[in-house]
Amino acid sequence: MDTRKIEDGVRLILEGIGEDPERAGLRDTPKRVAKMYAELFSGLHLPENDLLKPIEGETHDEMVMLKDIPFYSICEHHLLPFIGKAHIAYIPAGQIVGLSDLVKALEHFANRPQVQERLTTQLADIIMKQVRPKGCMVIIDAEHLCMSMRGIKKPGSRTLTSAVRGTFRSRQTTREEMLALLNNHHQ
Ligand code: ZN
């Protein structure tokens, strides 16, 4: 990542909005933002070959569900955060993965300029590819600050996206089982 370019860019933005990038409060802002962006967009530069590692010797063939996983990502259209929760379910075809690996995979794809729809499908696709389950379903529920702070200004409105693969797509009862598990929590 070229942090010098980020710093130059932030300085230009400050000038563009009519600020003085040399005043005390702003002098170190380009550097701070560059450091922050390196962290927020770190997912662009990390390998994803084995994000999801099967747990040796463990098998299971019933639904596994991880819900209410908090995440932060950055909307690629406005470079403002979208913030929410992800729910991930899969039905193993034998092998299972560590739950923390699923959280890491979510963070991996969230740490880049994103749109919620793509974040949802990338997560479902990598689970299908690396865990090889019978099926999986990912639901993401998020608030986009670009909708809350500007434009239509609807604070609190949420966007829901889902990606459905394998048996979750072909069997309605499987989808219903996941949704029942999800809703159960919120009662
Ligand atoms: Zn946006």
mmCIF file of C-alpha atoms and ligand atoms in Angstrom:
data_model
loop_
_atom_site.group_PDB
_atom_site.id
_atom_site.type_symbol
_atom_site.label_atom_id
_atom_site.label_comp_id
_atom_site.label_asym_id
_atom_site.label_seq_id
_atom_site.Cartn_x
_atom_site.Cartn_y
_atom_site.Cartn_z
ATOM 1 C CA MET A 1 0.000 0.000 0.000
ATOM 2 C CA ASP A 2 1.330 3.452 -0.924
ATOM 3 C CA THR A 3 0.615 5.499 2.205
ATOM 4 C CA ARG A 4 2.361 8.559 0.724
ATOM 5 C CA LYS A 5 -0.329 8.714 -1.960
ATOM 6 C CA ILE A 6 -3.080 8.455 0.665
ATOM 7 C CA GLU A 7 -1.500 11.307 2.629
ATOM 8 C CA ASP A 8 -1.274 13.489 -0.485
ATOM 9 C CA GLY A 9 -4.883 12.677 -1.306
ATOM 10 C CA VAL A 10 -6.160 13.584 2.162
ATOM 11 C CA ARG A 11 -4.244 16.859 2.024
ATOM 12 C CA LEU A 12 -5.925 17.650 -1.321
ATOM 13 C CA ILE A 13 -9.356 16.831 0.096
ATOM 14 C CA LEU A 14 -8.741 19.202 3.019
ATOM 15 C CA GLU A 15 -7.673 21.924 0.609
ATOM 16 C CA GLY A 16 -10.637 21.121 -1.618
ATOM 17 C CA ILE A 17 -13.168 21.672 1.145
ATOM 18 C CA GLY A 18 -11.530 25.007 1.943
ATOM 19 C CA GLU A 19 -9.587 23.950 5.028
ATOM 20 C CA ASP A 20 -6.005 24.781 5.885
ATOM 21 C CA PRO A 21 -4.132 21.458 6.064
ATOM 22 C CA GLU A 22 -1.311 23.199 7.932
ATOM 23 C CA ARG A 23 -3.332 24.334 10.930
ATOM 24 C CA ALA A 24 -2.450 22.557 14.144
ATOM 25 C CA GLY A 25 -5.476 20.265 14.362
ATOM 26 C CA LEU A 26 -5.111 19.040 10.791
ATOM 27 C CA ARG A 27 -1.349 18.903 10.392
ATOM 28 C CA ASP A 28 -1.080 15.208 11.245
ATOM 29 C CA THR A 29 -4.445 14.207 9.806
ATOM 30 C CA PRO A 30 -3.140 12.951 6.434
ATOM 31 C CA LYS A 31 -0.681 10.693 8.241
ATOM 32 C CA ARG A 32 -3.342 9.439 10.652
ATOM 33 C CA VAL A 33 -5.824 8.736 7.872
ATOM 34 C CA ALA A 34 -3.175 6.926 5.803
ATOM 35 C CA LYS A 35 -2.353 4.694 8.755
ATOM 36 C CA MET A 36 -6.042 4.055 9.377
ATOM 37 C CA TYR A 37 -6.729 3.213 5.714
ATOM 38 C CA ALA A 38 -3.853 0.747 5.714
ATOM 39 C CA GLU A 39 -5.693 -1.053 8.496
ATOM 40 C CA LEU A 40 -9.248 -0.673 7.139
ATOM 41 C CA PHE A 41 -8.258 -1.927 3.689
ATOM 42 C CA SER A 42 -5.790 -4.590 4.784
ATOM 43 C CA GLY A 43 -8.073 -7.314 3.397
ATOM 44 C CA LEU A 44 -7.066 -6.311 -0.130
ATOM 45 C CA HIS A 45 -3.554 -7.586 0.326
ATOM 46 C CA LEU A 46 -3.861 -10.729 2.394
ATOM 47 C CA PRO A 47 -3.905 -14.217 0.875
ATOM 48 C CA GLU A 48 -7.209 -16.064 1.044
ATOM 49 C CA ASN A 49 -6.095 -19.573 0.101
ATOM 50 C CA ASP A 50 -6.681 -21.082 3.489
ATOM 51 C CA LEU A 51 -8.797 -18.660 5.445
ATOM 52 C CA LEU A 52 -11.064 -21.527 6.488
ATOM 53 C CA LYS A 53 -9.187 -24.506 7.845
ATOM 54 C CA PRO A 54 -11.025 -27.742 8.597
ATOM 55 C CA ILE A 55 -10.700 -28.935 12.194
ATOM 56 C CA GLU A 56 -8.775 -32.208 12.101
ATOM 57 C CA GLY A 57 -10.681 -35.244 13.272
ATOM 58 C CA GLU A 58 -13.962 -33.391 13.824
ATOM 59 C CA THR A 59 -17.043 -34.169 11.781
ATOM 60 C CA HIS A 60 -20.641 -33.078 12.009
ATOM 61 C CA ASP A 61 -23.535 -33.216 9.597
ATOM 62 C CA GLU A 62 -26.165 -30.988 11.151
ATOM 63 C CA MET A 63 -26.544 -27.259 10.697
ATOM 64 C CA VAL A 64 -23.908 -25.013 12.227
ATOM 65 C CA MET A 65 -24.917 -21.430 12.723
ATOM 66 C CA LEU A 66 -23.016 -18.394 13.870
ATOM 67 C CA LYS A 67 -25.182 -15.363 14.395
ATOM 68 C CA ASP A 68 -24.925 -11.696 15.308
ATOM 69 C CA ILE A 69 -21.274 -11.376 14.281
ATOM 70 C CA PRO A 70 -20.572 -7.647 14.378
ATOM 71 C CA PHE A 71 -18.548 -6.154 11.537
ATOM 72 C CA TYR A 72 -17.497 -2.841 10.010
ATOM 73 C CA SER A 73 -16.839 -2.253 6.352
ATOM 74 C CA ILE A 74 -16.408 0.714 4.011
ATOM 75 C CA CYS A 75 -18.881 1.493 1.242
ATOM 76 C CA GLU A 76 -16.914 1.788 -1.963
ATOM 77 C CA HIS A 77 -19.267 4.397 -3.419
ATOM 78 C CA HIS A 78 -18.807 6.954 -0.645
ATOM 79 C CA LEU A 79 -15.904 5.685 1.483
ATOM 80 C CA LEU A 80 -18.128 5.852 4.547
ATOM 81 C CA PRO A 81 -18.632 2.918 6.916
ATOM 82 C CA PHE A 82 -21.443 0.452 6.876
ATOM 83 C CA ILE A 83 -21.914 -1.315 10.158
ATOM 84 C CA GLY A 84 -23.919 -4.342 11.060
ATOM 85 C CA LYS A 85 -24.188 -7.988 11.853
ATOM 86 C CA ALA A 86 -23.641 -11.101 9.821
ATOM 87 C CA HIS A 87 -25.318 -14.464 10.293
ATOM 88 C CA ILE A 88 -23.659 -17.509 8.783
ATOM 89 C CA ALA A 89 -25.075 -21.036 8.581
ATOM 90 C CA TYR A 90 -23.788 -24.128 6.846
ATOM 91 C CA ILE A 91 -24.514 -27.822 6.739
ATOM 92 C CA PRO A 92 -21.224 -29.718 6.768
ATOM 93 C CA ALA A 93 -20.619 -32.575 4.411
ATOM 94 C CA GLY A 94 -18.404 -34.081 7.104
ATOM 95 C CA GLN A 95 -15.709 -31.506 7.793
ATOM 96 C CA ILE A 96 -16.255 -28.456 9.961
ATOM 97 C CA VAL A 97 -14.238 -25.277 10.445
ATOM 98 C CA GLY A 98 -13.383 -23.215 13.501
ATOM 99 C CA LEU A 99 -15.958 -20.544 14.252
ATOM 100 C CA SER A 100 -13.183 -17.985 14.602
ATOM 101 C CA ASP A 101 -12.128 -18.799 11.028
ATOM 102 C CA LEU A 102 -15.605 -17.787 9.829
ATOM 103 C CA VAL A 103 -15.241 -14.490 11.686
ATOM 104 C CA LYS A 104 -11.795 -14.008 10.128
ATOM 105 C CA ALA A 105 -13.190 -14.657 6.644
ATOM 106 C CA LEU A 106 -15.895 -12.039 7.247
ATOM 107 C CA GLU A 107 -13.258 -9.511 8.344
ATOM 108 C CA HIS A 108 -11.049 -10.394 5.401
ATOM 109 C CA PHE A 109 -13.715 -9.370 2.907
ATOM 110 C CA ALA A 110 -15.010 -6.468 5.025
ATOM 111 C CA ASN A 111 -11.543 -4.862 5.124
ATOM 112 C CA ARG A 112 -11.655 -3.464 1.610
ATOM 113 C CA PRO A 113 -13.810 -1.021 -0.336
ATOM 114 C CA GLN A 114 -17.065 -2.950 -0.469
ATOM 115 C CA VAL A 115 -20.716 -3.135 -1.313
ATOM 116 C CA GLN A 116 -22.891 -5.171 1.022
ATOM 117 C CA GLU A 117 -24.164 -7.446 -1.735
ATOM 118 C CA ARG A 118 -20.642 -8.478 -2.749
ATOM 119 C CA LEU A 119 -19.525 -8.946 0.856
ATOM 120 C CA THR A 120 -22.434 -11.365 1.298
ATOM 121 C CA THR A 121 -21.696 -13.428 -1.822
ATOM 122 C CA GLN A 122 -17.916 -13.471 -1.293
ATOM 123 C CA LEU A 123 -18.432 -14.929 2.152
ATOM 124 C CA ALA A 124 -20.879 -17.583 0.918
ATOM 125 C CA ASP A 125 -18.606 -18.466 -2.002
ATOM 126 C CA ILE A 126 -15.475 -18.930 0.088
ATOM 127 C CA ILE A 127 -17.369 -21.172 2.524
ATOM 128 C CA MET A 128 -18.558 -23.319 -0.399
ATOM 129 C CA LYS A 129 -15.051 -23.431 -1.854
ATOM 130 C CA GLN A 130 -12.974 -24.074 1.254
ATOM 131 C CA VAL A 131 -15.352 -25.956 3.572
ATOM 132 C CA ARG A 132 -17.218 -27.845 0.836
ATOM 133 C CA PRO A 133 -20.443 -28.087 2.840
ATOM 134 C CA LYS A 134 -23.779 -29.370 1.552
ATOM 135 C CA GLY A 135 -24.917 -25.777 1.558
ATOM 136 C CA CYS A 136 -24.609 -22.445 3.265
ATOM 137 C CA MET A 137 -26.509 -19.235 3.845
ATOM 138 C CA VAL A 138 -25.197 -15.815 4.736
ATOM 139 C CA ILE A 139 -27.410 -12.942 5.878
ATOM 140 C CA ILE A 140 -26.017 -9.464 6.430
ATOM 141 C CA ASP A 141 -27.954 -6.722 8.154
ATOM 142 C CA ALA A 142 -26.273 -3.324 8.107
ATOM 143 C CA GLU A 143 -26.707 0.412 8.425
ATOM 144 C CA HIS A 144 -24.923 2.497 5.802
ATOM 145 C CA LEU A 145 -23.695 5.855 7.052
ATOM 146 C CA CYS A 146 -23.884 7.154 3.457
ATOM 147 C CA MET A 147 -27.664 6.728 3.803
ATOM 148 C CA SER A 148 -27.875 7.930 7.402
ATOM 149 C CA MET A 149 -25.631 11.019 7.298
ATOM 150 C CA ARG A 150 -26.275 12.329 3.811
ATOM 151 C CA GLY A 151 -28.511 11.906 0.758
ATOM 152 C CA ILE A 152 -31.830 10.484 1.868
ATOM 153 C CA LYS A 153 -30.829 10.853 5.583
ATOM 154 C CA LYS A 154 -32.662 7.934 7.051
ATOM 155 C CA PRO A 155 -30.778 7.112 10.249
ATOM 156 C CA GLY A 156 -31.416 3.630 11.531
ATOM 157 C CA SER A 157 -32.673 2.202 8.247
ATOM 158 C CA ARG A 158 -31.121 -1.164 7.566
ATOM 159 C CA THR A 159 -30.192 -3.038 4.449
ATOM 160 C CA LEU A 160 -30.555 -6.811 4.394
ATOM 161 C CA THR A 161 -28.808 -9.066 1.947
ATOM 162 C CA SER A 162 -28.601 -12.813 1.706
ATOM 163 C CA ALA A 163 -26.690 -15.405 -0.269
ATOM 164 C CA VAL A 164 -28.027 -18.931 -0.456
ATOM 165 C CA ARG A 165 -26.030 -21.912 -1.716
ATOM 166 C CA GLY A 166 -26.499 -25.665 -2.087
ATOM 167 C CA THR A 167 -29.179 -27.322 0.064
ATOM 168 C CA PHE A 168 -30.230 -23.947 1.434
ATOM 169 C CA ARG A 169 -31.234 -23.044 -2.070
ATOM 170 C CA SER A 170 -32.898 -26.343 -2.964
ATOM 171 C CA ARG A 171 -34.688 -27.105 0.326
ATOM 172 C CA GLN A 172 -37.150 -24.681 1.838
ATOM 173 C CA THR A 173 -37.173 -26.568 5.168
ATOM 174 C CA THR A 174 -33.426 -25.923 5.514
ATOM 175 C CA ARG A 175 -33.886 -22.204 4.987
ATOM 176 C CA GLU A 176 -36.755 -22.230 7.466
ATOM 177 C CA GLU A 177 -34.586 -24.017 10.026
ATOM 178 C CA MET A 178 -31.988 -21.261 9.760
ATOM 179 C CA LEU A 179 -34.559 -18.482 9.975
ATOM 180 C CA ALA A 180 -36.142 -20.133 13.018
ATOM 181 C CA LEU A 181 -32.740 -20.242 14.724
ATOM 182 C CA LEU A 182 -32.186 -16.605 13.826
ATOM 183 C CA ASN A 183 -35.530 -15.348 15.052
ATOM 184 C CA ASN A 184 -35.406 -17.387 18.205
ATOM 185 C CA HIS A 185 -32.560 -15.188 19.383
ATOM 186 C CA HIS A 186 -34.420 -11.956 18.893
ATOM 187 C CA GLN A 187 -37.534 -12.888 20.898
HETATM 188 ZN ZN ZN B 1 -22.471 4.418 0.067
#
